[in-house]
Amino acid sequence: MKTPWISALLAPLFCMPALAGAAEPVRIGFVTTLSTPAGYLGEDSRDGFALAVKEGDGRLGGVPVQLLVEDDALQPARAKQITDRMLIDGVKVFTGGLFSNVVAAVAPSVAKDALYVSGNSGPSIFAGARCMPNYFATATQNNTSHEVAGRVANELGYKRMVILAANYQGGRDALEGFKSSFAGEVTEIYTKLNQLDYSVELARIRSLSPDAVYQFHTGGSGINFVRQYGSAGLTQQIPMVLTAYGMDERMLDAVGPLAIGSRVISMWSSALDVPASRTFVERFQAEYGRAPTLYAAQAYDTAHIIGSALAATGGRVDDLPALRQAMREPSFESVRGNFAFGNNQHPVQDWHLIEIIDDGQGKPVPRLLRVAAAGAGDAFAQDCKL
């Protein structure tokens, strides 16, 4: 029987109850983006995390939990209001933030007296000298995948590229990461967050006639970019390199054949031959009737990392030093395969090069080509003194 989700727009606070008669559950504040064109990212994150809770019969690491879900609507001020209210109410564990501008607004205040676990973004400002004891990033440090993409672009022989991203913390980190490793010439273009019309930018790309394009736009914005790129006749003329954040599984369904030929960098894919990943994909599809995206996979791992810490501490979330120490060395089977935390509490993991190919019937599907970077951490860890 599927979990009866309540729309966040109708009921801003969604509670997943613990089992009757169980110990007082640990409340987890899951503040994410469930509306706006990026809303499906939050839906998949929520559902991936909730699947792990469901598999544990309402528990993570054997500890009863209560998942409190609210929509931040991609508004940093709204996210901070929600988390401040939960903090006052005694919530000690937070996750769910998707966009770096939202995470940047809430993480510092949360991390003073509670644990903040960023399950998607890893803003550079919190990875180096300003790293925080009670802050963890379980998906990536923003720059890292883009640094790998820059090296892949070098290997593909590209010399001149147009690189584009939305003008917010995550987008700026993305392009800085790419430029730090790409040896060729770049023309930078910044777009607006949640922009949906890219006609001006595409005209400029056409006039510049680069060897390739690197772009970072997620959710509905990313879908529109790829569709308009194809409609402008650029798909066959100028190849595209990007990360899975700009070409996730739902985007593949939405843009269809326009995605074929793209080179994608990701630390996870449904094509990854990892036992925990295969099991996760099967269970997610059975539960929700759709294929999971990278966002769901990240959240599923995040739930198990938190669960590992709860198991080690017996669910005592008020003892933040003990909880933090347990978080640093999680015991779980990652859907990514290799996973560890660096000294700055950001992931050390493998990144894969994926090609989007035709499945023989015109449908785009991912094909793993090779490991693009093994055991990769981030460039900011050396400045973190934790």
Short mmCIF file of C-alpha atoms in Angstrom, two decimals:
data_model
loop_
_atom_site.label_atom_id
_atom_site.label_comp_id
_atom_site.label_asym_id
_atom_site.label_seq_id
_atom_site.Cartn_x
_atom_site.Cartn_y
_atom_site.Cartn_z
CA MET A 1 0.00 0.00 0.00
CA LYS A 2 1.45 3.34 -1.02
CA THR A 3 2.06 6.09 1.50
CA PRO A 4 -0.85 8.58 1.30
CA TRP A 5 1.10 11.78 0.63
CA ILE A 6 -0.65 15.04 1.38
CA SER A 7 0.08 17.91 -0.96
CA ALA A 8 2.40 20.39 0.68
CA LEU A 9 0.32 23.17 -0.82
CA LEU A 10 -2.77 21.96 1.03
CA ALA A 11 -1.11 20.85 4.23
CA PRO A 12 2.26 22.57 4.78
CA LEU A 13 3.22 20.25 7.62
CA PHE A 14 3.30 16.57 6.75
CA CYS A 15 3.96 14.19 9.59
CA MET A 16 4.97 10.59 9.14
CA PRO A 17 3.89 9.03 12.46
CA ALA A 18 6.07 6.58 14.32
CA LEU A 19 4.73 3.18 15.27
CA ALA A 20 2.10 3.09 17.98
CA GLY A 21 3.57 2.28 21.36
CA ALA A 22 7.11 3.10 20.27
CA ALA A 23 9.48 5.39 22.13
CA GLU A 24 9.14 9.13 21.61
CA PRO A 25 10.21 9.61 17.97
CA VAL A 26 13.08 11.78 16.83
CA ARG A 27 11.59 14.62 14.82
CA ILE A 28 13.35 15.44 11.57
CA GLY A 29 12.63 18.80 9.95
CA PHE A 30 12.52 18.24 6.18
CA VAL A 31 12.25 21.70 4.63
CA THR A 32 12.46 21.47 0.85
CA THR A 33 11.20 22.96 -2.41
CA LEU A 34 7.83 21.41 -3.33
CA SER A 35 6.40 24.21 -5.48
CA THR A 36 7.81 26.39 -8.31
CA PRO A 37 9.17 24.78 -11.53
CA ALA A 38 11.75 23.01 -9.34
CA GLY A 39 9.08 21.33 -7.22
CA TYR A 40 9.65 17.82 -8.50
CA LEU A 41 13.19 17.93 -7.10
CA GLY A 42 11.69 18.32 -3.62
CA GLU A 43 9.08 15.65 -4.28
CA ASP A 44 11.75 13.13 -5.23
CA SER A 45 13.92 14.11 -2.27
CA ARG A 46 10.99 13.76 0.11
CA ASP A 47 9.95 10.43 -1.37
CA GLY A 48 13.48 9.01 -1.36
CA PHE A 49 13.94 9.91 2.31
CA ALA A 50 10.48 8.64 3.23
CA LEU A 51 11.13 5.33 1.47
CA ALA A 52 14.03 4.67 3.84
CA VAL A 53 11.76 5.44 6.81
CA LYS A 54 9.04 3.18 5.43
CA GLU A 55 11.51 0.33 4.94
CA GLY A 56 12.44 0.71 8.61
CA ASP A 57 8.77 0.52 9.69
CA GLY A 58 8.84 4.13 10.84
CA ARG A 59 12.41 3.96 12.11
CA LEU A 60 15.88 4.98 10.97
CA GLY A 61 18.71 2.98 12.51
CA GLY A 62 16.11 1.26 14.67
CA VAL A 63 15.06 4.59 16.21
CA PRO A 64 11.46 5.81 15.72
CA VAL A 65 11.36 9.03 13.68
CA GLN A 66 8.75 11.59 12.69
CA LEU A 67 9.31 13.33 9.38
CA LEU A 68 8.09 16.94 9.31
CA VAL A 69 7.86 18.16 5.71
CA GLU A 70 7.34 21.77 4.66
CA ASP A 71 7.66 23.68 1.41
CA ASP A 72 10.20 26.52 1.33
CA ALA A 73 8.93 27.58 -2.14
CA LEU A 74 12.58 28.31 -3.03
CA GLN A 75 12.44 31.38 -0.79
CA PRO A 76 15.33 31.69 1.69
CA ALA A 77 13.35 33.92 4.06
CA ARG A 78 10.45 31.45 4.14
CA ALA A 79 12.83 28.55 4.77
CA LYS A 80 14.41 30.42 7.67
CA GLN A 81 11.00 31.19 9.21
CA ILE A 82 10.05 27.53 9.05
CA THR A 83 13.31 26.25 10.50
CA ASP A 84 13.33 28.91 13.24
CA ARG A 85 9.85 27.80 14.27
CA MET A 86 10.93 24.16 14.34
CA LEU A 87 14.02 25.07 16.38
CA ILE A 88 11.85 26.82 18.95
CA ASP A 89 9.72 23.68 19.04
CA GLY A 90 12.78 21.60 19.90
CA VAL A 91 13.59 19.91 16.57
CA LYS A 92 17.27 18.90 16.56
CA VAL A 93 17.80 17.35 13.11
CA PHE A 94 17.18 19.16 9.82
CA THR A 95 17.58 18.27 6.15
CA GLY A 96 15.80 18.70 2.81
CA GLY A 97 17.32 21.95 1.51
CA LEU A 98 17.88 21.78 -2.25
CA PHE A 99 19.18 25.16 -3.40
CA SER A 100 22.34 26.77 -2.11
CA ASN A 101 20.75 30.16 -1.48
CA VAL A 102 18.21 28.46 0.81
CA VAL A 103 20.82 26.32 2.58
CA ALA A 104 23.03 29.39 3.07
CA ALA A 105 20.13 31.20 4.74
CA VAL A 106 19.20 28.48 7.22
CA ALA A 107 22.26 26.35 7.95
CA PRO A 108 24.24 28.81 10.15
CA SER A 109 21.39 29.40 12.59
CA VAL A 110 20.37 25.74 12.67
CA ALA A 111 23.94 24.52 13.19
CA LYS A 112 24.35 26.59 16.35
CA ASP A 113 22.13 24.27 18.40
CA ALA A 114 21.05 21.47 16.06
CA LEU A 115 22.26 19.28 13.20
CA TYR A 116 21.86 20.43 9.61
CA VAL A 117 22.37 17.78 6.93
CA SER A 118 22.34 19.19 3.41
CA GLY A 119 21.16 16.35 1.19
CA ASN A 120 21.70 18.11 -2.14
CA SER A 121 23.71 21.32 -2.28
CA GLY A 122 27.12 21.96 -0.77
CA PRO A 123 27.80 25.71 -0.89
CA SER A 124 31.50 26.54 -1.08
CA ILE A 125 31.15 29.04 1.76
CA PHE A 126 30.59 26.18 4.25
CA ALA A 127 33.19 23.76 2.88
CA GLY A 128 36.39 25.61 3.75
CA ALA A 129 37.39 28.06 6.46
CA ARG A 130 33.75 28.61 7.47
CA CYS A 131 32.93 24.90 7.90
CA MET A 132 30.67 24.21 10.88
CA PRO A 133 30.80 21.31 13.37
CA ASN A 134 27.06 20.63 13.14
CA TYR A 135 26.79 20.95 9.35
CA PHE A 136 27.16 18.02 6.93
CA ALA A 137 26.71 17.80 3.16
CA THR A 138 25.83 14.28 2.04
CA ALA A 139 25.47 14.77 -1.74
CA THR A 140 28.39 16.88 -2.93
CA GLN A 141 30.35 20.05 -2.49
CA ASN A 142 28.95 22.29 -5.24
CA ASN A 143 32.17 22.82 -7.17
CA THR A 144 33.30 19.19 -7.30
CA SER A 145 31.15 17.68 -10.06
CA HIS A 146 31.81 20.74 -12.22
CA GLU A 147 35.57 20.42 -11.69
CA VAL A 148 35.28 16.83 -12.93
CA ALA A 149 33.22 18.06 -15.90
CA GLY A 150 35.97 20.54 -16.80
CA ARG A 151 38.54 17.76 -16.90
CA VAL A 152 36.22 15.62 -19.04
CA ALA A 153 35.78 18.54 -21.46
CA ASN A 154 39.57 18.72 -21.77
CA GLU A 155 39.71 15.00 -22.54
CA LEU A 156 37.01 15.42 -25.20
CA GLY A 157 39.25 17.95 -26.93
CA TYR A 158 37.11 21.05 -26.48
CA LYS A 159 39.03 24.34 -26.66
CA ARG A 160 36.30 27.00 -26.69
CA MET A 161 33.17 26.67 -24.59
CA VAL A 162 30.18 28.73 -23.53
CA ILE A 163 29.31 28.00 -19.91
CA LEU A 164 25.98 28.99 -18.37
CA ALA A 165 24.34 28.80 -14.95
CA ALA A 166 21.73 30.62 -12.89
CA ASN A 167 23.10 33.55 -10.92
CA TYR A 168 22.91 32.26 -7.33
CA GLN A 169 25.39 30.54 -5.00
CA GLY A 170 25.02 27.10 -6.60
CA GLY A 171 25.34 28.46 -10.13
CA ARG A 172 28.37 30.56 -9.31
CA ASP A 173 30.03 27.59 -7.60
CA ALA A 174 29.26 25.49 -10.68
CA LEU A 175 30.99 27.78 -13.13
CA GLU A 176 33.91 28.44 -10.80
CA GLY A 177 34.36 24.69 -10.44
CA PHE A 178 34.31 24.16 -14.20
CA LYS A 179 36.75 27.01 -14.89
CA SER A 180 39.17 25.73 -12.27
CA SER A 181 39.89 22.59 -14.30
CA PHE A 182 39.03 23.46 -17.92
CA ALA A 183 42.14 24.40 -19.86
CA GLY A 184 40.44 26.16 -22.77
CA GLU A 185 38.72 29.48 -23.37
CA VAL A 186 35.30 30.14 -21.83
CA THR A 187 32.53 32.69 -22.28
CA GLU A 188 30.44 32.93 -19.11
CA ILE A 189 26.72 33.64 -19.19
CA TYR A 190 24.61 33.97 -16.04
CA THR A 191 20.84 33.51 -16.19
CA LYS A 192 18.13 34.17 -13.64
CA LEU A 193 17.14 31.53 -11.09
CA ASN A 194 13.99 29.79 -12.37
CA GLN A 195 14.29 31.51 -15.76
CA LEU A 196 12.15 29.80 -18.41
CA ASP A 197 12.97 31.65 -21.66
CA TYR A 198 16.52 31.35 -22.98
CA SER A 199 16.12 32.82 -26.45
CA VAL A 200 18.61 35.65 -25.81
CA GLU A 201 21.25 33.28 -24.44
CA LEU A 202 20.76 30.78 -27.28
CA ALA A 203 21.18 33.51 -29.89
CA ARG A 204 24.46 34.44 -28.27
CA ILE A 205 25.62 30.82 -28.23
CA ARG A 206 24.84 30.55 -31.94
CA SER A 207 26.84 33.70 -32.69
CA LEU A 208 29.84 32.50 -30.64
CA SER A 209 29.82 29.04 -32.26
CA PRO A 210 31.80 27.30 -29.47
CA ASP A 211 33.13 23.74 -29.55
CA ALA A 212 30.65 22.79 -26.83
CA VAL A 213 28.30 24.16 -24.17
CA TYR A 214 28.41 23.49 -20.45
CA GLN A 215 25.26 24.45 -18.58
CA PHE A 216 23.81 24.06 -15.08
CA HIS A 217 20.04 24.55 -14.88
CA THR A 218 17.87 22.26 -12.79
CA GLY A 219 14.21 21.23 -12.70
CA GLY A 220 11.79 23.05 -14.97
CA SER A 221 14.44 25.58 -15.94
CA GLY A 222 16.73 22.82 -17.14
CA ILE A 223 13.94 21.16 -19.11
CA ASN A 224 13.14 24.43 -20.85
CA PHE A 225 16.80 25.09 -21.64
CA VAL A 226 17.29 21.72 -23.34
CA ARG A 227 13.99 21.97 -25.22
CA GLN A 228 14.79 25.46 -26.49
CA TYR A 229 18.36 24.42 -27.31
CA GLY A 230 16.91 21.71 -29.53
CA SER A 231 14.24 23.95 -31.04
CA ALA A 232 16.97 26.43 -31.98
CA GLY A 233 18.68 23.68 -33.96
CA LEU A 234 21.75 23.62 -31.70
CA THR A 235 21.57 20.03 -30.48
CA GLN A 236 23.26 18.57 -33.57
CA GLN A 237 25.63 21.51 -34.02
CA ILE A 238 27.11 22.12 -30.58
CA PRO A 239 27.46 19.21 -28.11
CA MET A 240 26.51 19.67 -24.49
CA VAL A 241 28.33 18.62 -21.33
CA LEU A 242 26.58 18.86 -17.98
CA THR A 243 26.09 17.18 -14.62
CA ALA A 244 23.17 14.95 -13.68
CA TYR A 245 21.73 17.91 -11.77
CA GLY A 246 20.99 19.39 -15.18
CA MET A 247 19.93 16.11 -16.79
CA ASP A 248 18.15 13.92 -14.24
CA GLU A 249 15.82 11.02 -15.03
CA ARG A 250 12.65 13.14 -15.11
CA MET A 251 14.35 15.59 -17.43
CA LEU A 252 15.24 12.73 -19.76
CA ASP A 253 11.57 11.81 -19.97
CA ALA A 254 10.58 15.43 -20.54
CA VAL A 255 13.06 16.30 -23.29
CA GLY A 256 13.17 12.92 -25.03
CA PRO A 257 15.56 12.51 -27.99
CA LEU A 258 16.97 16.02 -27.47
CA ALA A 259 19.06 14.59 -24.62
CA ILE A 260 20.71 11.91 -26.74
CA GLY A 261 24.43 12.48 -27.17
CA SER A 262 24.85 14.55 -24.02
CA ARG A 263 27.79 13.75 -21.74
CA VAL A 264 26.80 13.79 -18.07
CA ILE A 265 28.84 13.74 -14.86
CA SER A 266 27.23 12.11 -11.84
CA MET A 267 28.07 10.22 -8.66
CA TRP A 268 24.91 8.11 -9.13
CA SER A 269 22.84 6.77 -11.98
CA SER A 270 20.12 4.16 -12.27
CA ALA A 271 22.60 2.38 -14.57
CA LEU A 272 25.14 2.04 -11.76
CA ASP A 273 25.93 -1.62 -11.02
CA VAL A 274 25.77 -1.42 -7.23
CA PRO A 275 23.57 -3.87 -5.23
CA ALA A 276 22.17 -1.18 -2.92
CA SER A 277 21.33 0.95 -5.96
CA ARG A 278 19.53 -1.84 -7.78
CA THR A 279 17.45 -2.58 -4.69
CA PHE A 280 16.67 1.11 -4.18
CA VAL A 281 15.55 1.59 -7.80
CA GLU A 282 13.26 -1.45 -7.64
CA ARG A 283 11.67 -0.41 -4.34
CA PHE A 284 11.25 3.23 -5.36
CA GLN A 285 9.53 2.23 -8.61
CA ALA A 286 7.27 -0.21 -6.77
CA GLU A 287 6.33 2.38 -4.15
CA TYR A 288 5.82 5.46 -6.33
CA GLY A 289 5.27 4.13 -9.83
CA ARG A 290 8.12 6.12 -11.37
CA ALA A 291 11.87 5.92 -11.76
CA PRO A 292 13.91 7.69 -9.07
CA THR A 293 16.07 10.69 -9.89
CA LEU A 294 19.45 11.59 -8.47
CA TYR A 295 17.60 13.69 -5.88
CA ALA A 296 15.71 10.66 -4.58
CA ALA A 297 18.91 8.60 -4.43
CA GLN A 298 20.74 11.32 -2.48
CA ALA A 299 17.89 11.66 0.01
CA TYR A 300 17.70 7.88 0.47
CA ASP A 301 21.41 7.83 1.33
CA THR A 302 20.95 10.84 3.60
CA ALA A 303 18.22 9.04 5.54
CA HIS A 304 20.50 6.04 6.06
CA ILE A 305 23.43 8.25 7.14
CA ILE A 306 21.21 9.93 9.73
CA GLY A 307 19.88 6.50 10.70
CA SER A 308 23.41 5.21 11.24
CA ALA A 309 24.10 8.10 13.61
CA LEU A 310 20.82 7.57 15.47
CA ALA A 311 21.66 3.89 15.89
CA ALA A 312 25.10 4.73 17.29
CA THR A 313 23.72 7.25 19.79
CA GLY A 314 20.54 5.41 20.71
CA GLY A 315 18.52 8.31 19.30
CA ARG A 316 19.96 10.84 21.77
CA VAL A 317 19.91 13.91 19.54
CA ASP A 318 20.47 16.36 22.40
CA ASP A 319 24.06 15.14 22.69
CA LEU A 320 25.28 16.95 19.58
CA PRO A 321 28.99 16.09 19.97
CA ALA A 322 28.13 12.37 20.09
CA LEU A 323 25.68 12.68 17.21
CA ARG A 324 28.22 14.59 15.15
CA GLN A 325 30.93 12.02 15.77
CA ALA A 326 28.56 9.24 14.72
CA MET A 327 27.68 11.14 11.56
CA ARG A 328 31.34 11.44 10.58
CA GLU A 329 31.77 7.66 10.26
CA PRO A 330 28.43 6.31 9.01
CA SER A 331 27.80 2.60 8.64
CA PHE A 332 25.46 1.99 5.71
CA GLU A 333 25.32 0.61 2.17
CA SER A 334 25.37 3.61 -0.17
CA VAL A 335 23.52 3.53 -3.48
CA ARG A 336 26.65 5.23 -4.84
CA GLY A 337 29.01 2.44 -3.83
CA ASN A 338 32.08 4.12 -2.33
CA PHE A 339 31.23 6.87 0.17
CA ALA A 340 33.04 8.59 3.04
CA PHE A 341 33.19 12.03 4.61
CA GLY A 342 36.24 14.24 4.27
CA ASN A 343 37.55 16.28 7.18
CA ASN A 344 35.14 19.09 6.24
CA GLN A 345 32.14 16.73 6.48
CA HIS A 346 31.55 16.73 2.72
CA PRO A 347 31.59 13.58 0.57
CA VAL A 348 34.59 11.74 -0.81
CA GLN A 349 33.21 9.58 -3.62
CA ASP A 350 33.48 8.41 -7.22
CA TRP A 351 32.19 10.45 -10.15
CA HIS A 352 31.09 8.75 -13.36
CA LEU A 353 30.99 9.81 -16.99
CA ILE A 354 27.64 8.91 -18.54
CA GLU A 355 26.49 9.16 -22.13
CA ILE A 356 22.82 9.58 -22.93
CA ILE A 357 22.02 7.10 -25.70
CA ASP A 358 19.01 5.94 -27.72
CA ASP A 359 17.50 2.76 -26.29
CA GLY A 360 16.62 1.66 -29.82
CA GLN A 361 13.12 3.09 -29.66
CA GLY A 362 13.95 6.77 -29.48
CA LYS A 363 13.97 6.95 -25.69
CA PRO A 364 17.03 8.48 -23.98
CA VAL A 365 18.70 6.28 -21.38
CA PRO A 366 21.97 6.61 -19.43
CA ARG A 367 24.98 4.45 -20.27
CA LEU A 368 27.96 4.36 -17.95
CA LEU A 369 31.19 4.99 -19.81
CA ARG A 370 33.79 5.05 -17.05
CA VAL A 371 34.79 6.42 -13.67
CA ALA A 372 35.76 10.04 -14.34
CA ALA A 373 37.19 10.68 -10.86
CA ALA A 374 37.73 8.06 -8.16
CA GLY A 375 37.57 8.95 -4.47
CA ALA A 376 37.23 12.65 -5.20
CA GLY A 377 36.91 15.15 -2.38
CA ASP A 378 36.75 18.92 -2.76
CA ALA A 379 39.29 21.69 -3.01
CA PHE A 380 38.03 23.54 0.09
CA ALA A 381 38.62 20.73 2.62
CA GLN A 382 42.23 21.84 3.23
CA ASP A 383 40.95 25.11 4.74
CA CYS A 384 38.53 23.45 7.16
CA LYS A 385 39.86 23.09 10.70
CA LEU A 386 37.31 20.63 12.12
#
